[in-house]
PDB file of N, CA and C in Angstrom:
ATOM      1  N   UNK A   1     149.135  54.242 116.795  1.00  0.00           N
ATOM      2  CA  UNK A   1     148.150  55.421 117.044  1.00  0.00           C
ATOM      3  C   UNK A   1     148.693  55.942 118.465  1.00  0.00           C
ATOM      4  N   UNK A   2     148.398  55.203 119.084  1.00  0.00           N
ATOM      5  CA  UNK A   2     148.705  55.544 120.679  1.00  0.00           C
ATOM      6  C   UNK A   2     147.883  56.735 121.447  1.00  0.00           C
ATOM      7  N   UNK A   3     146.344  57.026 120.891  1.00  0.00           N
ATOM      8  CA  UNK A   3     145.817  57.718 121.528  1.00  0.00           C
ATOM      9  C   UNK A   3     144.871  56.903 122.570  1.00  0.00           C
ATOM     10  N   UNK A   4     145.180  57.916 123.905  1.00  0.00           N
ATOM     11  CA  UNK A   4     144.518  57.274 125.054  1.00  0.00           C
ATOM     12  C   UNK A   4     143.458  57.892 125.682  1.00  0.00           C
ATOM     13  N   UNK A   5     142.487  57.147 126.074  1.00  0.00           N
ATOM     14  CA  UNK A   5     141.520  57.552 126.795  1.00  0.00           C
ATOM     15  C   UNK A   5     141.095  56.910 127.870  1.00  0.00           C
ATOM     16  N   UNK A   6     140.462  57.593 129.087  1.00  0.00           N
ATOM     17  CA  UNK A   6     139.941  57.168 130.362  1.00  0.00           C
ATOM     18  C   UNK A   6     138.557  57.189 130.410  1.00  0.00           C
ATOM     19  N   UNK A   7     137.847  56.108 130.861  1.00  0.00           N
ATOM     20  CA  UNK A   7     136.697  55.917 130.836  1.00  0.00           C
ATOM     21  C   UNK A   7     136.291  55.905 132.383  1.00  0.00           C
ATOM     22  N   UNK A   8     135.236  56.448 133.050  1.00  0.00           N
ATOM     23  CA  UNK A   8     134.981  56.216 134.244  1.00  0.00           C
ATOM     24  C   UNK A   8     133.567  55.120 134.217  1.00  0.00           C
ATOM     25  N   UNK A   9     134.114  54.227 135.133  1.00  0.00           N
ATOM     26  CA  UNK A   9     132.919  53.092 135.210  1.00  0.00           C
ATOM     27  C   UNK A   9     132.557  52.995 136.625  1.00  0.00           C
ATOM     28  N   UNK A  10     131.311  53.025 137.021  1.00  0.00           N
ATOM     29  CA  UNK A  10     131.039  53.252 138.318  1.00  0.00           C
ATOM     30  C   UNK A  10     130.278  51.650 138.657  1.00  0.00           C
ATOM     31  N   UNK A  11     130.330  50.544 137.892  1.00  0.00           N
ATOM     32  CA  UNK A  11     129.516  49.481 138.273  1.00  0.00           C
ATOM     33  C   UNK A  11     130.394  48.582 139.089  1.00  0.00           C
ATOM     34  N   UNK A  12     130.227  48.014 140.065  1.00  0.00           N
ATOM     35  CA  UNK A  12     130.814  46.844 140.759  1.00  0.00           C
ATOM     36  C   UNK A  12     132.269  47.305 140.792  1.00  0.00           C
ATOM     37  N   UNK A  13     133.083  46.441 140.933  1.00  0.00           N
ATOM     38  CA  UNK A  13     134.630  46.374 140.911  1.00  0.00           C
ATOM     39  C   UNK A  13     135.516  47.097 139.677  1.00  0.00           C
ATOM     40  N   UNK A  14     134.769  47.181 138.975  1.00  0.00           N
ATOM     41  CA  UNK A  14     135.503  47.957 137.765  1.00  0.00           C
ATOM     42  C   UNK A  14     136.267  49.071 137.777  1.00  0.00           C
ATOM     43  N   UNK A  15     135.789  50.027 138.591  1.00  0.00           N
ATOM     44  CA  UNK A  15     136.303  51.451 138.617  1.00  0.00           C
ATOM     45  C   UNK A  15     136.346  52.408 137.592  1.00  0.00           C
ATOM     46  N   UNK A  16     137.618  52.042 136.863  1.00  0.00           N
ATOM     47  CA  UNK A  16     137.521  52.877 135.623  1.00  0.00           C
ATOM     48  C   UNK A  16     138.619  51.906 134.744  1.00  0.00           C
ATOM     49  N   UNK A  17     138.666  52.460 133.779  1.00  0.00           N
ATOM     50  CA  UNK A  17     139.801  51.987 132.592  1.00  0.00           C
ATOM     51  C   UNK A  17     140.484  52.821 131.924  1.00  0.00           C
ATOM     52  N   UNK A  18     141.573  52.544 131.443  1.00  0.00           N
ATOM     53  CA  UNK A  18     142.310  53.726 130.530  1.00  0.00           C
ATOM     54  C   UNK A  18     142.807  52.722 129.256  1.00  0.00           C
ATOM     55  N   UNK A  19     142.322  53.215 127.913  1.00  0.00           N
ATOM     56  CA  UNK A  19     142.436  52.447 127.178  1.00  0.00           C
ATOM     57  C   UNK A  19     143.327  53.174 125.933  1.00  0.00           C
ATOM     58  N   UNK A  20     143.978  52.379 125.313  1.00  0.00           N
ATOM     59  CA  UNK A  20     145.230  52.994 123.991  1.00  0.00           C
ATOM     60  C   UNK A  20     144.265  52.373 122.575  1.00  0.00           C
ATOM     61  N   UNK A  21     144.406  53.442 121.547  1.00  0.00           N
ATOM     62  CA  UNK A  21     143.604  52.933 120.590  1.00  0.00           C
ATOM     63  C   UNK A  21     144.854  52.734 119.419  1.00  0.00           C
ATOM     64  N   UNK A  22     144.951  51.319 119.208  1.00  0.00           N
ATOM     65  CA  UNK A  22     145.948  50.654 118.645  1.00  0.00           C
ATOM     66  C   UNK A  22     145.889  50.670 117.085  1.00  0.00           C
ATOM     67  N   UNK A  23     144.554  50.691 116.564  1.00  0.00           N
ATOM     68  CA  UNK A  23     144.499  50.755 115.214  1.00  0.00           C
ATOM     69  C   UNK A  23     143.007  50.987 114.965  1.00  0.00           C
ATOM     70  N   UNK A  24     142.915  51.874 113.660  1.00  0.00           N
ATOM     71  CA  UNK A  24     141.652  52.400 113.408  1.00  0.00           C
ATOM     72  C   UNK A  24     141.561  52.521 111.762  1.00  0.00           C
ATOM     73  N   UNK A  25     140.795  51.526 111.504  1.00  0.00           N
ATOM     74  CA  UNK A  25     140.730  51.499 109.758  1.00  0.00           C
ATOM     75  C   UNK A  25     139.348  51.601 109.516  1.00  0.00           C
ATOM     76  N   UNK A  26     138.991  53.265 109.311  1.00  0.00           N
ATOM     77  CA  UNK A  26     137.242  53.386 109.060  1.00  0.00           C
ATOM     78  C   UNK A  26     136.888  52.840 107.699  1.00  0.00           C
ATOM     79  N   UNK A  27     137.908  52.908 106.888  1.00  0.00           N
ATOM     80  CA  UNK A  27     137.378  52.263 105.367  1.00  0.00           C
ATOM     81  C   UNK A  27     137.211  50.896 105.559  1.00  0.00           C
ATOM     82  N   UNK A  28     137.762  50.084 106.481  1.00  0.00           N
ATOM     83  CA  UNK A  28     137.188  48.706 106.336  1.00  0.00           C
ATOM     84  C   UNK A  28     136.537  48.517 107.755  1.00  0.00           C
ATOM     85  N   UNK A  29     136.244  49.419 108.571  1.00  0.00           N
ATOM     86  CA  UNK A  29     135.125  48.867 109.771  1.00  0.00           C
ATOM     87  C   UNK A  29     136.413  48.478 110.895  1.00  0.00           C
ATOM     88  N   UNK A  30     137.296  48.512 110.964  1.00  0.00           N
ATOM     89  CA  UNK A  30     138.023  48.113 112.071  1.00  0.00           C
ATOM     90  C   UNK A  30     138.683  48.934 112.989  1.00  0.00           C
ATOM     91  N   UNK A  31     138.968  48.258 114.220  1.00  0.00           N
ATOM     92  CA  UNK A  31     139.548  48.825 115.609  1.00  0.00           C
ATOM     93  C   UNK A  31     140.165  47.926 116.211  1.00  0.00           C
ATOM     94  N   UNK A  32     140.998  48.541 116.705  1.00  0.00           N
ATOM     95  CA  UNK A  32     141.667  47.469 117.838  1.00  0.00           C
ATOM     96  C   UNK A  32     142.088  48.512 118.887  1.00  0.00           C
ATOM     97  N   UNK A  33     141.737  48.184 120.100  1.00  0.00           N
ATOM     98  CA  UNK A  33     141.863  49.227 121.351  1.00  0.00           C
ATOM     99  C   UNK A  33     142.616  48.150 122.392  1.00  0.00           C
ATOM    100  N   UNK A  34     143.563  48.820 123.047  1.00  0.00           N
ATOM    101  CA  UNK A  34     143.784  47.856 124.538  1.00  0.00           C
ATOM    102  C   UNK A  34     143.480  48.625 125.905  1.00  0.00           C
ATOM    103  N   UNK A  35     142.851  48.058 126.578  1.00  0.00           N
ATOM    104  CA  UNK A  35     143.018  48.473 128.132  1.00  0.00           C
ATOM    105  C   UNK A  35     144.059  48.317 128.631  1.00  0.00           C
ATOM    106  N   UNK A  36     144.695  49.248 129.152  1.00  0.00           N
ATOM    107  CA  UNK A  36     146.177  49.320 129.643  1.00  0.00           C
ATOM    108  C   UNK A  36     145.924  49.305 131.176  1.00  0.00           C
ATOM    109  N   UNK A  37     144.996  49.949 131.642  1.00  0.00           N
ATOM    110  CA  UNK A  37     145.151  50.505 133.264  1.00  0.00           C
ATOM    111  C   UNK A  37     143.778  50.319 133.615  1.00  0.00           C
ATOM    112  N   UNK A  38     143.218  49.992 135.038  1.00  0.00           N
ATOM    113  CA  UNK A  38     142.235  50.004 135.582  1.00  0.00           C
ATOM    114  C   UNK A  38     141.487  48.619 136.199  1.00  0.00           C
ATOM    115  N   UNK A  39     140.633  49.074 136.812  1.00  0.00           N
ATOM    116  CA  UNK A  39     139.998  47.856 137.919  1.00  0.00           C
ATOM    117  C   UNK A  39     139.717  46.381 136.709  1.00  0.00           C
ATOM    118  N   UNK A  40     139.416  46.701 135.731  1.00  0.00           N
ATOM    119  CA  UNK A  40     138.817  45.833 134.498  1.00  0.00           C
ATOM    120  C   UNK A  40     140.216  44.779 134.579  1.00  0.00           C
ATOM    121  N   UNK A  41     141.250  45.018 134.796  1.00  0.00           N
ATOM    122  CA  UNK A  41     142.457  44.100 134.662  1.00  0.00           C
ATOM    123  C   UNK A  41     142.586  43.281 136.174  1.00  0.00           C
ATOM    124  N   UNK A  42     141.883  43.712 137.034  1.00  0.00           N
ATOM    125  CA  UNK A  42     142.012  42.809 138.162  1.00  0.00           C
ATOM    126  C   UNK A  42     143.129  42.414 138.855  1.00  0.00           C
ATOM    127  N   UNK A  43     144.186  43.270 138.237  1.00  0.00           N
ATOM    128  CA  UNK A  43     145.361  42.861 138.756  1.00  0.00           C
ATOM    129  C   UNK A  43     146.036  41.641 138.454  1.00  0.00           C
ATOM    130  N   UNK A  44     145.298  40.955 137.493  1.00  0.00           N
ATOM    131  CA  UNK A  44     145.773  39.796 136.899  1.00  0.00           C
ATOM    132  C   UNK A  44     146.210  39.902 135.457  1.00  0.00           C
ATOM    133  N   UNK A  45     145.829  40.779 134.772  1.00  0.00           N
ATOM    134  CA  UNK A  45     146.076  41.073 133.350  1.00  0.00           C
ATOM    135  C   UNK A  45     146.998  42.142 133.153  1.00  0.00           C
ATOM    136  N   UNK A  46     147.926  42.055 132.141  1.00  0.00           N
ATOM    137  CA  UNK A  46     149.110  43.090 131.977  1.00  0.00           C
ATOM    138  C   UNK A  46     147.867  44.378 130.854  1.00  0.00           C
ATOM    139  N   UNK A  47     147.402  43.747 130.160  1.00  0.00           N
ATOM    140  CA  UNK A  47     146.376  44.550 128.952  1.00  0.00           C
ATOM    141  C   UNK A  47     145.213  43.386 128.636  1.00  0.00           C
ATOM    142  N   UNK A  48     144.601  43.892 128.165  1.00  0.00           N
ATOM    143  CA  UNK A  48     143.228  43.164 127.375  1.00  0.00           C
ATOM    144  C   UNK A  48     143.150  43.907 126.080  1.00  0.00           C
ATOM    145  N   UNK A  49     143.027  43.368 125.092  1.00  0.00           N
ATOM    146  CA  UNK A  49     143.155  43.920 123.687  1.00  0.00           C
ATOM    147  C   UNK A  49     141.808  43.310 123.077  1.00  0.00           C
ATOM    148  N   UNK A  50     141.352  44.318 122.383  1.00  0.00           N
ATOM    149  CA  UNK A  50     139.898  44.092 121.847  1.00  0.00           C
ATOM    150  C   UNK A  50     140.022  44.465 120.221  1.00  0.00           C
ATOM    151  N   UNK A  51     139.573  43.614 119.537  1.00  0.00           N
ATOM    152  CA  UNK A  51     139.600  43.818 117.852  1.00  0.00           C
ATOM    153  C   UNK A  51     137.869  43.561 117.693  1.00  0.00           C
ATOM    154  N   UNK A  52     137.735  44.739 116.850  1.00  0.00           N
ATOM    155  CA  UNK A  52     136.440  44.619 116.140  1.00  0.00           C
ATOM    156  C   UNK A  52     136.466  45.085 114.744  1.00  0.00           C
ATOM    157  N   UNK A  53     135.404  44.366 114.147  1.00  0.00           N
ATOM    158  CA  UNK A  53     135.257  44.323 112.901  1.00  0.00           C
ATOM    159  C   UNK A  53     133.747  44.308 112.460  1.00  0.00           C
ATOM    160  N   UNK A  54     133.414  45.403 111.656  1.00  0.00           N
ATOM    161  CA  UNK A  54     132.179  45.266 110.951  1.00  0.00           C
ATOM    162  C   UNK A  54     131.879  44.814 110.018  1.00  0.00           C
ATOM    163  N   UNK A  55     131.123  43.767 109.655  1.00  0.00           N
ATOM    164  CA  UNK A  55     131.061  43.001 107.905  1.00  0.00           C
ATOM    165  C   UNK A  55     129.830  43.131 107.746  1.00  0.00           C
ATOM    166  N   UNK A  56     129.679  42.954 106.150  1.00  0.00           N
ATOM    167  CA  UNK A  56     128.218  42.992 105.583  1.00  0.00           C
ATOM    168  C   UNK A  56     127.641  41.990 105.580  1.00  0.00           C
ATOM    169  N   UNK A  57     126.431  41.692 105.710  1.00  0.00           N
ATOM    170  CA  UNK A  57     126.002  40.597 105.745  1.00  0.00           C
ATOM    171  C   UNK A  57     124.338  40.890 104.698  1.00  0.00           C
ATOM    172  N   UNK A  58     123.536  39.755 104.627  1.00  0.00           N
ATOM    173  CA  UNK A  58     122.492  39.540 103.925  1.00  0.00           C
ATOM    174  C   UNK A  58     121.128  40.608 104.568  1.00  0.00           C
ATOM    175  N   UNK A  59     121.521  40.693 106.170  1.00  0.00           N
ATOM    176  CA  UNK A  59     120.416  41.567 106.907  1.00  0.00           C
ATOM    177  C   UNK A  59     120.766  42.625 107.412  1.00  0.00           C
ATOM    178  N   UNK A  60     121.857  43.114 106.815  1.00  0.00           N
ATOM    179  CA  UNK A  60     122.637  44.450 107.218  1.00  0.00           C
ATOM    180  C   UNK A  60     124.126  44.340 107.459  1.00  0.00           C
ATOM    181  N   UNK A  61     124.527  44.179 108.835  1.00  0.00           N
ATOM    182  CA  UNK A  61     126.028  43.821 109.445  1.00  0.00           C
ATOM    183  C   UNK A  61     125.936  43.130 110.191  1.00  0.00           C
ATOM    184  N   UNK A  62     127.204  42.214 110.662  1.00  0.00           N
ATOM    185  CA  UNK A  62     127.668  41.715 111.658  1.00  0.00           C
ATOM    186  C   UNK A  62     129.008  42.283 112.350  1.00  0.00           C
ATOM    187  N   UNK A  63     128.638  42.134 113.896  1.00  0.00           N
ATOM    188  CA  UNK A  63     130.260  42.808 114.558  1.00  0.00           C
ATOM    189  C   UNK A  63     130.818  41.534 114.970  1.00  0.00           C
ATOM    190  N   UNK A  64     131.868  41.503 114.606  1.00  0.00           N
ATOM    191  CA  UNK A  64     132.899  40.569 115.198  1.00  0.00           C
ATOM    192  C   UNK A  64     133.914  40.967 115.899  1.00  0.00           C
ATOM    193  N   UNK A  65     134.126  40.480 117.115  1.00  0.00           N
ATOM    194  CA  UNK A  65     134.787  40.705 117.824  1.00  0.00           C
ATOM    195  C   UNK A  65     135.917  40.036 118.716  1.00  0.00           C
ATOM    196  N   UNK A  66     136.842  40.163 118.625  1.00  0.00           N
ATOM    197  CA  UNK A  66     138.156  39.434 119.384  1.00  0.00           C
ATOM    198  C   UNK A  66     138.581  39.601 120.543  1.00  0.00           C
ATOM    199  N   UNK A  67     138.714  39.111 121.744  1.00  0.00           N
ATOM    200  CA  UNK A  67     139.427  39.781 122.917  1.00  0.00           C
ATOM    201  C   UNK A  67     140.821  38.910 123.307  1.00  0.00           C
ATOM    202  N   UNK A  68     141.792  39.734 123.406  1.00  0.00           N
ATOM    203  CA  UNK A  68     143.091  38.584 123.932  1.00  0.00           C
ATOM    204  C   UNK A  68     143.175  39.369 125.132  1.00  0.00           C
ATOM    205  N   UNK A  69     143.498  38.373 126.295  1.00  0.00           N
ATOM    206  CA  UNK A  69     144.006  38.658 127.782  1.00  0.00           C
ATOM    207  C   UNK A  69     145.383  38.191 127.847  1.00  0.00           C
ATOM    208  N   UNK A  70     145.790  39.134 128.458  1.00  0.00           N
ATOM    209  CA  UNK A  70     147.843  38.759 128.377  1.00  0.00           C
ATOM    210  C   UNK A  70     147.864  38.744 130.029  1.00  0.00           C
ATOM    211  N   UNK A  71     147.746  37.561 130.670  1.00  0.00           N
ATOM    212  CA  UNK A  71     147.930  37.244 132.295  1.00  0.00           C
ATOM    213  C   UNK A  71     149.167  38.016 132.726  1.00  0.00           C
ATOM    214  N   UNK A  72     149.066  38.569 133.686  1.00  0.00           N
ATOM    215  CA  UNK A  72     150.136  38.731 134.519  1.00  0.00           C
ATOM    216  C   UNK A  72     151.168  37.429 134.993  1.00  0.00           C
ATOM    217  N   UNK A  73     152.691  37.641 134.653  1.00  0.00           N
ATOM    218  CA  UNK A  73     153.228  36.648 134.775  1.00  0.00           C
ATOM    219  C   UNK A  73     153.308  35.678 136.280  1.00  0.00           C
ATOM    220  N   UNK A  74     152.439  34.500 136.093  1.00  0.00           N
ATOM    221  CA  UNK A  74     152.377  33.339 137.260  1.00  0.00           C
ATOM    222  C   UNK A  74     150.940  33.931 137.637  1.00  0.00           C
ATOM    223  N   UNK A  75     150.124  34.491 137.047  1.00  0.00           N
ATOM    224  CA  UNK A  75     148.733  34.574 137.402  1.00  0.00           C
ATOM    225  C   UNK A  75     147.715  33.611 136.679  1.00  0.00           C
ATOM    226  N   UNK A  76     146.834  33.134 137.532  1.00  0.00           N
ATOM    227  CA  UNK A  76     146.268  31.889 136.873  1.00  0.00           C
ATOM    228  C   UNK A  76     145.149  32.566 135.771  1.00  0.00           C
ATOM    229  N   UNK A  77     144.585  31.762 135.079  1.00  0.00           N
ATOM    230  CA  UNK A  77     143.718  32.282 134.225  1.00  0.00           C
ATOM    231  C   UNK A  77     142.214  31.919 134.565  1.00  0.00           C
ATOM    232  N   UNK A  78     141.515  32.973 135.028  1.00  0.00           N
ATOM    233  CA  UNK A  78     140.124  32.592 135.488  1.00  0.00           C
ATOM    234  C   UNK A  78     139.015  32.596 134.325  1.00  0.00           C
ATOM    235  N   UNK A  79     138.458  31.730 134.193  1.00  0.00           N
ATOM    236  CA  UNK A  79     137.889  31.447 132.951  1.00  0.00           C
ATOM    237  C   UNK A  79     136.263  32.258 133.064  1.00  0.00           C
ATOM    238  N   UNK A  80     136.135  32.116 134.714  1.00  0.00           N
ATOM    239  CA  UNK A  80     135.084  32.751 134.797  1.00  0.00           C
ATOM    240  C   UNK A  80     134.778  34.216 135.161  1.00  0.00           C
ATOM    241  N   UNK A  81     135.929  34.885 135.150  1.00  0.00           N
ATOM    242  CA  UNK A  81     136.132  36.149 134.743  1.00  0.00           C
ATOM    243  C   UNK A  81     136.184  36.718 133.637  1.00  0.00           C
ATOM    244  N   UNK A  82     136.624  35.927 132.936  1.00  0.00           N
ATOM    245  CA  UNK A  82     136.709  36.099 131.306  1.00  0.00           C
ATOM    246  C   UNK A  82     135.433  36.064 130.570  1.00  0.00           C
ATOM    247  N   UNK A  83     134.715  35.281 130.757  1.00  0.00           N
ATOM    248  CA  UNK A  83     133.578  34.823 130.711  1.00  0.00           C
ATOM    249  C   UNK A  83     132.296  36.222 131.252  1.00  0.00           C
ATOM    250  N   UNK A  84     132.790  36.415 132.285  1.00  0.00           N
ATOM    251  CA  UNK A  84     131.933  37.790 132.861  1.00  0.00           C
ATOM    252  C   UNK A  84     132.137  39.118 132.044  1.00  0.00           C
ATOM    253  N   UNK A  85     133.561  39.192 131.567  1.00  0.00           N
ATOM    254  CA  UNK A  85     133.690  40.480 130.915  1.00  0.00           C
ATOM    255  C   UNK A  85     133.461  40.108 129.479  1.00  0.00           C
ATOM    256  N   UNK A  86     133.304  38.940 128.865  1.00  0.00           N
ATOM    257  CA  UNK A  86     132.579  38.883 127.231  1.00  0.00           C
ATOM    258  C   UNK A  86     131.262  39.124 127.521  1.00  0.00           C
ATOM    259  N   UNK A  87     130.460  38.562 128.499  1.00  0.00           N
ATOM    260  CA  UNK A  87     129.316  38.744 128.345  1.00  0.00           C
ATOM    261  C   UNK A  87     128.720  40.435 128.589  1.00  0.00           C
ATOM    262  N   UNK A  88     129.763  41.097 129.430  1.00  0.00           N
ATOM    263  CA  UNK A  88     129.608  42.419 129.433  1.00  0.00           C
ATOM    264  C   UNK A  88     129.642  43.513 128.318  1.00  0.00           C
ATOM    265  N   UNK A  89     130.468  42.705 127.332  1.00  0.00           N
ATOM    266  CA  UNK A  89     130.968  43.456 126.330  1.00  0.00           C
ATOM    267  C   UNK A  89     129.608  43.050 125.163  1.00  0.00           C
ATOM    268  N   UNK A  90     129.348  41.844 125.342  1.00  0.00           N
ATOM    269  CA  UNK A  90     128.234  41.427 124.236  1.00  0.00           C
ATOM    270  C   UNK A  90     127.017  42.205 124.959  1.00  0.00           C
ATOM    271  N   UNK A  91     126.742  42.609 126.119  1.00  0.00           N
ATOM    272  CA  UNK A  91     125.503  43.401 126.500  1.00  0.00           C
ATOM    273  C   UNK A  91     125.517  44.917 125.762  1.00  0.00           C
ATOM    274  N   UNK A  92     126.863  45.380 125.962  1.00  0.00           N
ATOM    275  CA  UNK A  92     127.188  46.722 125.820  1.00  0.00           C
ATOM    276  C   UNK A  92     126.781  46.611 124.200  1.00  0.00           C
ATOM    277  N   UNK A  93     127.646  45.745 123.255  1.00  0.00           N
ATOM    278  CA  UNK A  93     126.992  45.538 121.786  1.00  0.00           C
ATOM    279  C   UNK A  93     125.709  45.765 121.663  1.00  0.00           C
ATOM    280  N   UNK A  94     124.920  44.892 122.402  1.00  0.00           N
ATOM    281  CA  UNK A  94     123.613  44.814 121.893  1.00  0.00           C
ATOM    282  C   UNK A  94     122.494  45.783 122.390  1.00  0.00           C
ATOM    283  N   UNK A  95     123.297  46.269 123.247  1.00  0.00           N
ATOM    284  CA  UNK A  95     122.504  47.798 123.596  1.00  0.00           C
ATOM    285  C   UNK A  95     122.747  49.081 122.638  1.00  0.00           C
ATOM    286  N   UNK A  96     124.021  48.833 122.083  1.00  0.00           N
ATOM    287  CA  UNK A  96     124.376  49.999 120.935  1.00  0.00           C
ATOM    288  C   UNK A  96     123.481  49.462 119.568  1.00  0.00           C
ATOM    289  N   UNK A  97     123.453  48.371 119.380  1.00  0.00           N
ATOM    290  CA  UNK A  97     122.790  47.870 117.999  1.00  0.00           C
ATOM    291  C   UNK A  97     121.208  48.427 118.311  1.00  0.00           C
ATOM    292  N   UNK A  98     120.403  47.940 119.372  1.00  0.00           N
ATOM    293  CA  UNK A  98     119.215  48.314 119.886  1.00  0.00           C
ATOM    294  C   UNK A  98     119.151  49.987 119.551  1.00  0.00           C
ATOM    295  N   UNK A  99     119.871  50.619 120.401  1.00  0.00           N
ATOM    296  CA  UNK A  99     120.009  52.160 119.991  1.00  0.00           C
ATOM    297  C   UNK A  99     119.969  52.676 118.660  1.00  0.00           C
ATOM    298  N   UNK A 100     120.987  52.142 117.701  1.00  0.00           N
ATOM    299  CA  UNK A 100     121.214  52.630 116.475  1.00  0.00           C
ATOM    300  C   UNK A 100     119.983  52.104 115.602  1.00  0.00           C
ATOM    301  N   UNK A 101     118.959  50.782 115.915  1.00  0.00           N
ATOM    302  CA  UNK A 101     118.091  50.650 114.870  1.00  0.00           C
ATOM    303  C   UNK A 101     116.797  51.490 115.355  1.00  0.00           C
ATOM    304  N   UNK A 102     116.542  51.614 116.557  1.00  0.00           N
ATOM    305  CA  UNK A 102     115.741  52.698 117.161  1.00  0.00           C
ATOM    306  C   UNK A 102     116.109  54.106 116.532  1.00  0.00           C
ATOM    307  N   UNK A 103     117.304  54.694 116.371  1.00  0.00           N
ATOM    308  CA  UNK A 103     117.669  55.950 115.855  1.00  0.00           C
ATOM    309  C   UNK A 103     118.572  56.054 114.905  1.00  0.00           C
ATOM    310  N   UNK A 104     118.074  55.454 113.816  1.00  0.00           N
ATOM    311  CA  UNK A 104     119.292  55.917 112.677  1.00  0.00           C
ATOM    312  C   UNK A 104     119.946  56.803 112.167  1.00  0.00           C
ATOM    313  N   UNK A 105     119.374  58.155 112.793  1.00  0.00           N
ATOM    314  CA  UNK A 105     119.760  59.515 112.419  1.00  0.00           C
ATOM    315  C   UNK A 105     120.991  59.638 113.076  1.00  0.00           C
ATOM    316  N   UNK A 106     121.295  58.917 114.345  1.00  0.00           N
ATOM    317  CA  UNK A 106     122.383  59.007 114.954  1.00  0.00           C
ATOM    318  C   UNK A 106     123.729  58.621 114.355  1.00  0.00           C
ATOM    319  N   UNK A 107     123.519  57.892 113.178  1.00  0.00           N
ATOM    320  CA  UNK A 107     125.031  57.639 112.355  1.00  0.00           C
ATOM    321  C   UNK A 107     124.707  58.605 111.118  1.00  0.00           C
ATOM    322  N   UNK A 108     124.140  59.306 110.895  1.00  0.00           N
ATOM    323  CA  UNK A 108     123.749  59.977 109.688  1.00  0.00           C
ATOM    324  C   UNK A 108     124.833  61.078 109.829  1.00  0.00           C
TER     325      UNK A 108
END
């Protein structure tokens, strides 16, 4: 696909991020996007790819997400930073979930 988007982020050391949309399958509720530039890479990762899939469940739906970190050659893997990024992503998804539950017309 190769669609690029830039997002302004003003919190902490992140600064901004530039994303590439790699795959979008609306019928199967799947998306893969890759962060290719910005403070979120901390100069330690070539890219960070995120895959998101929504699957039905008995109580509604479940959001499954996988994140792939590609370290720059010679860079040490920092588990604390990775966990911090994962927690921020989880918080963002929870915030979105709460908003959509409170505002179902937003998806109508």
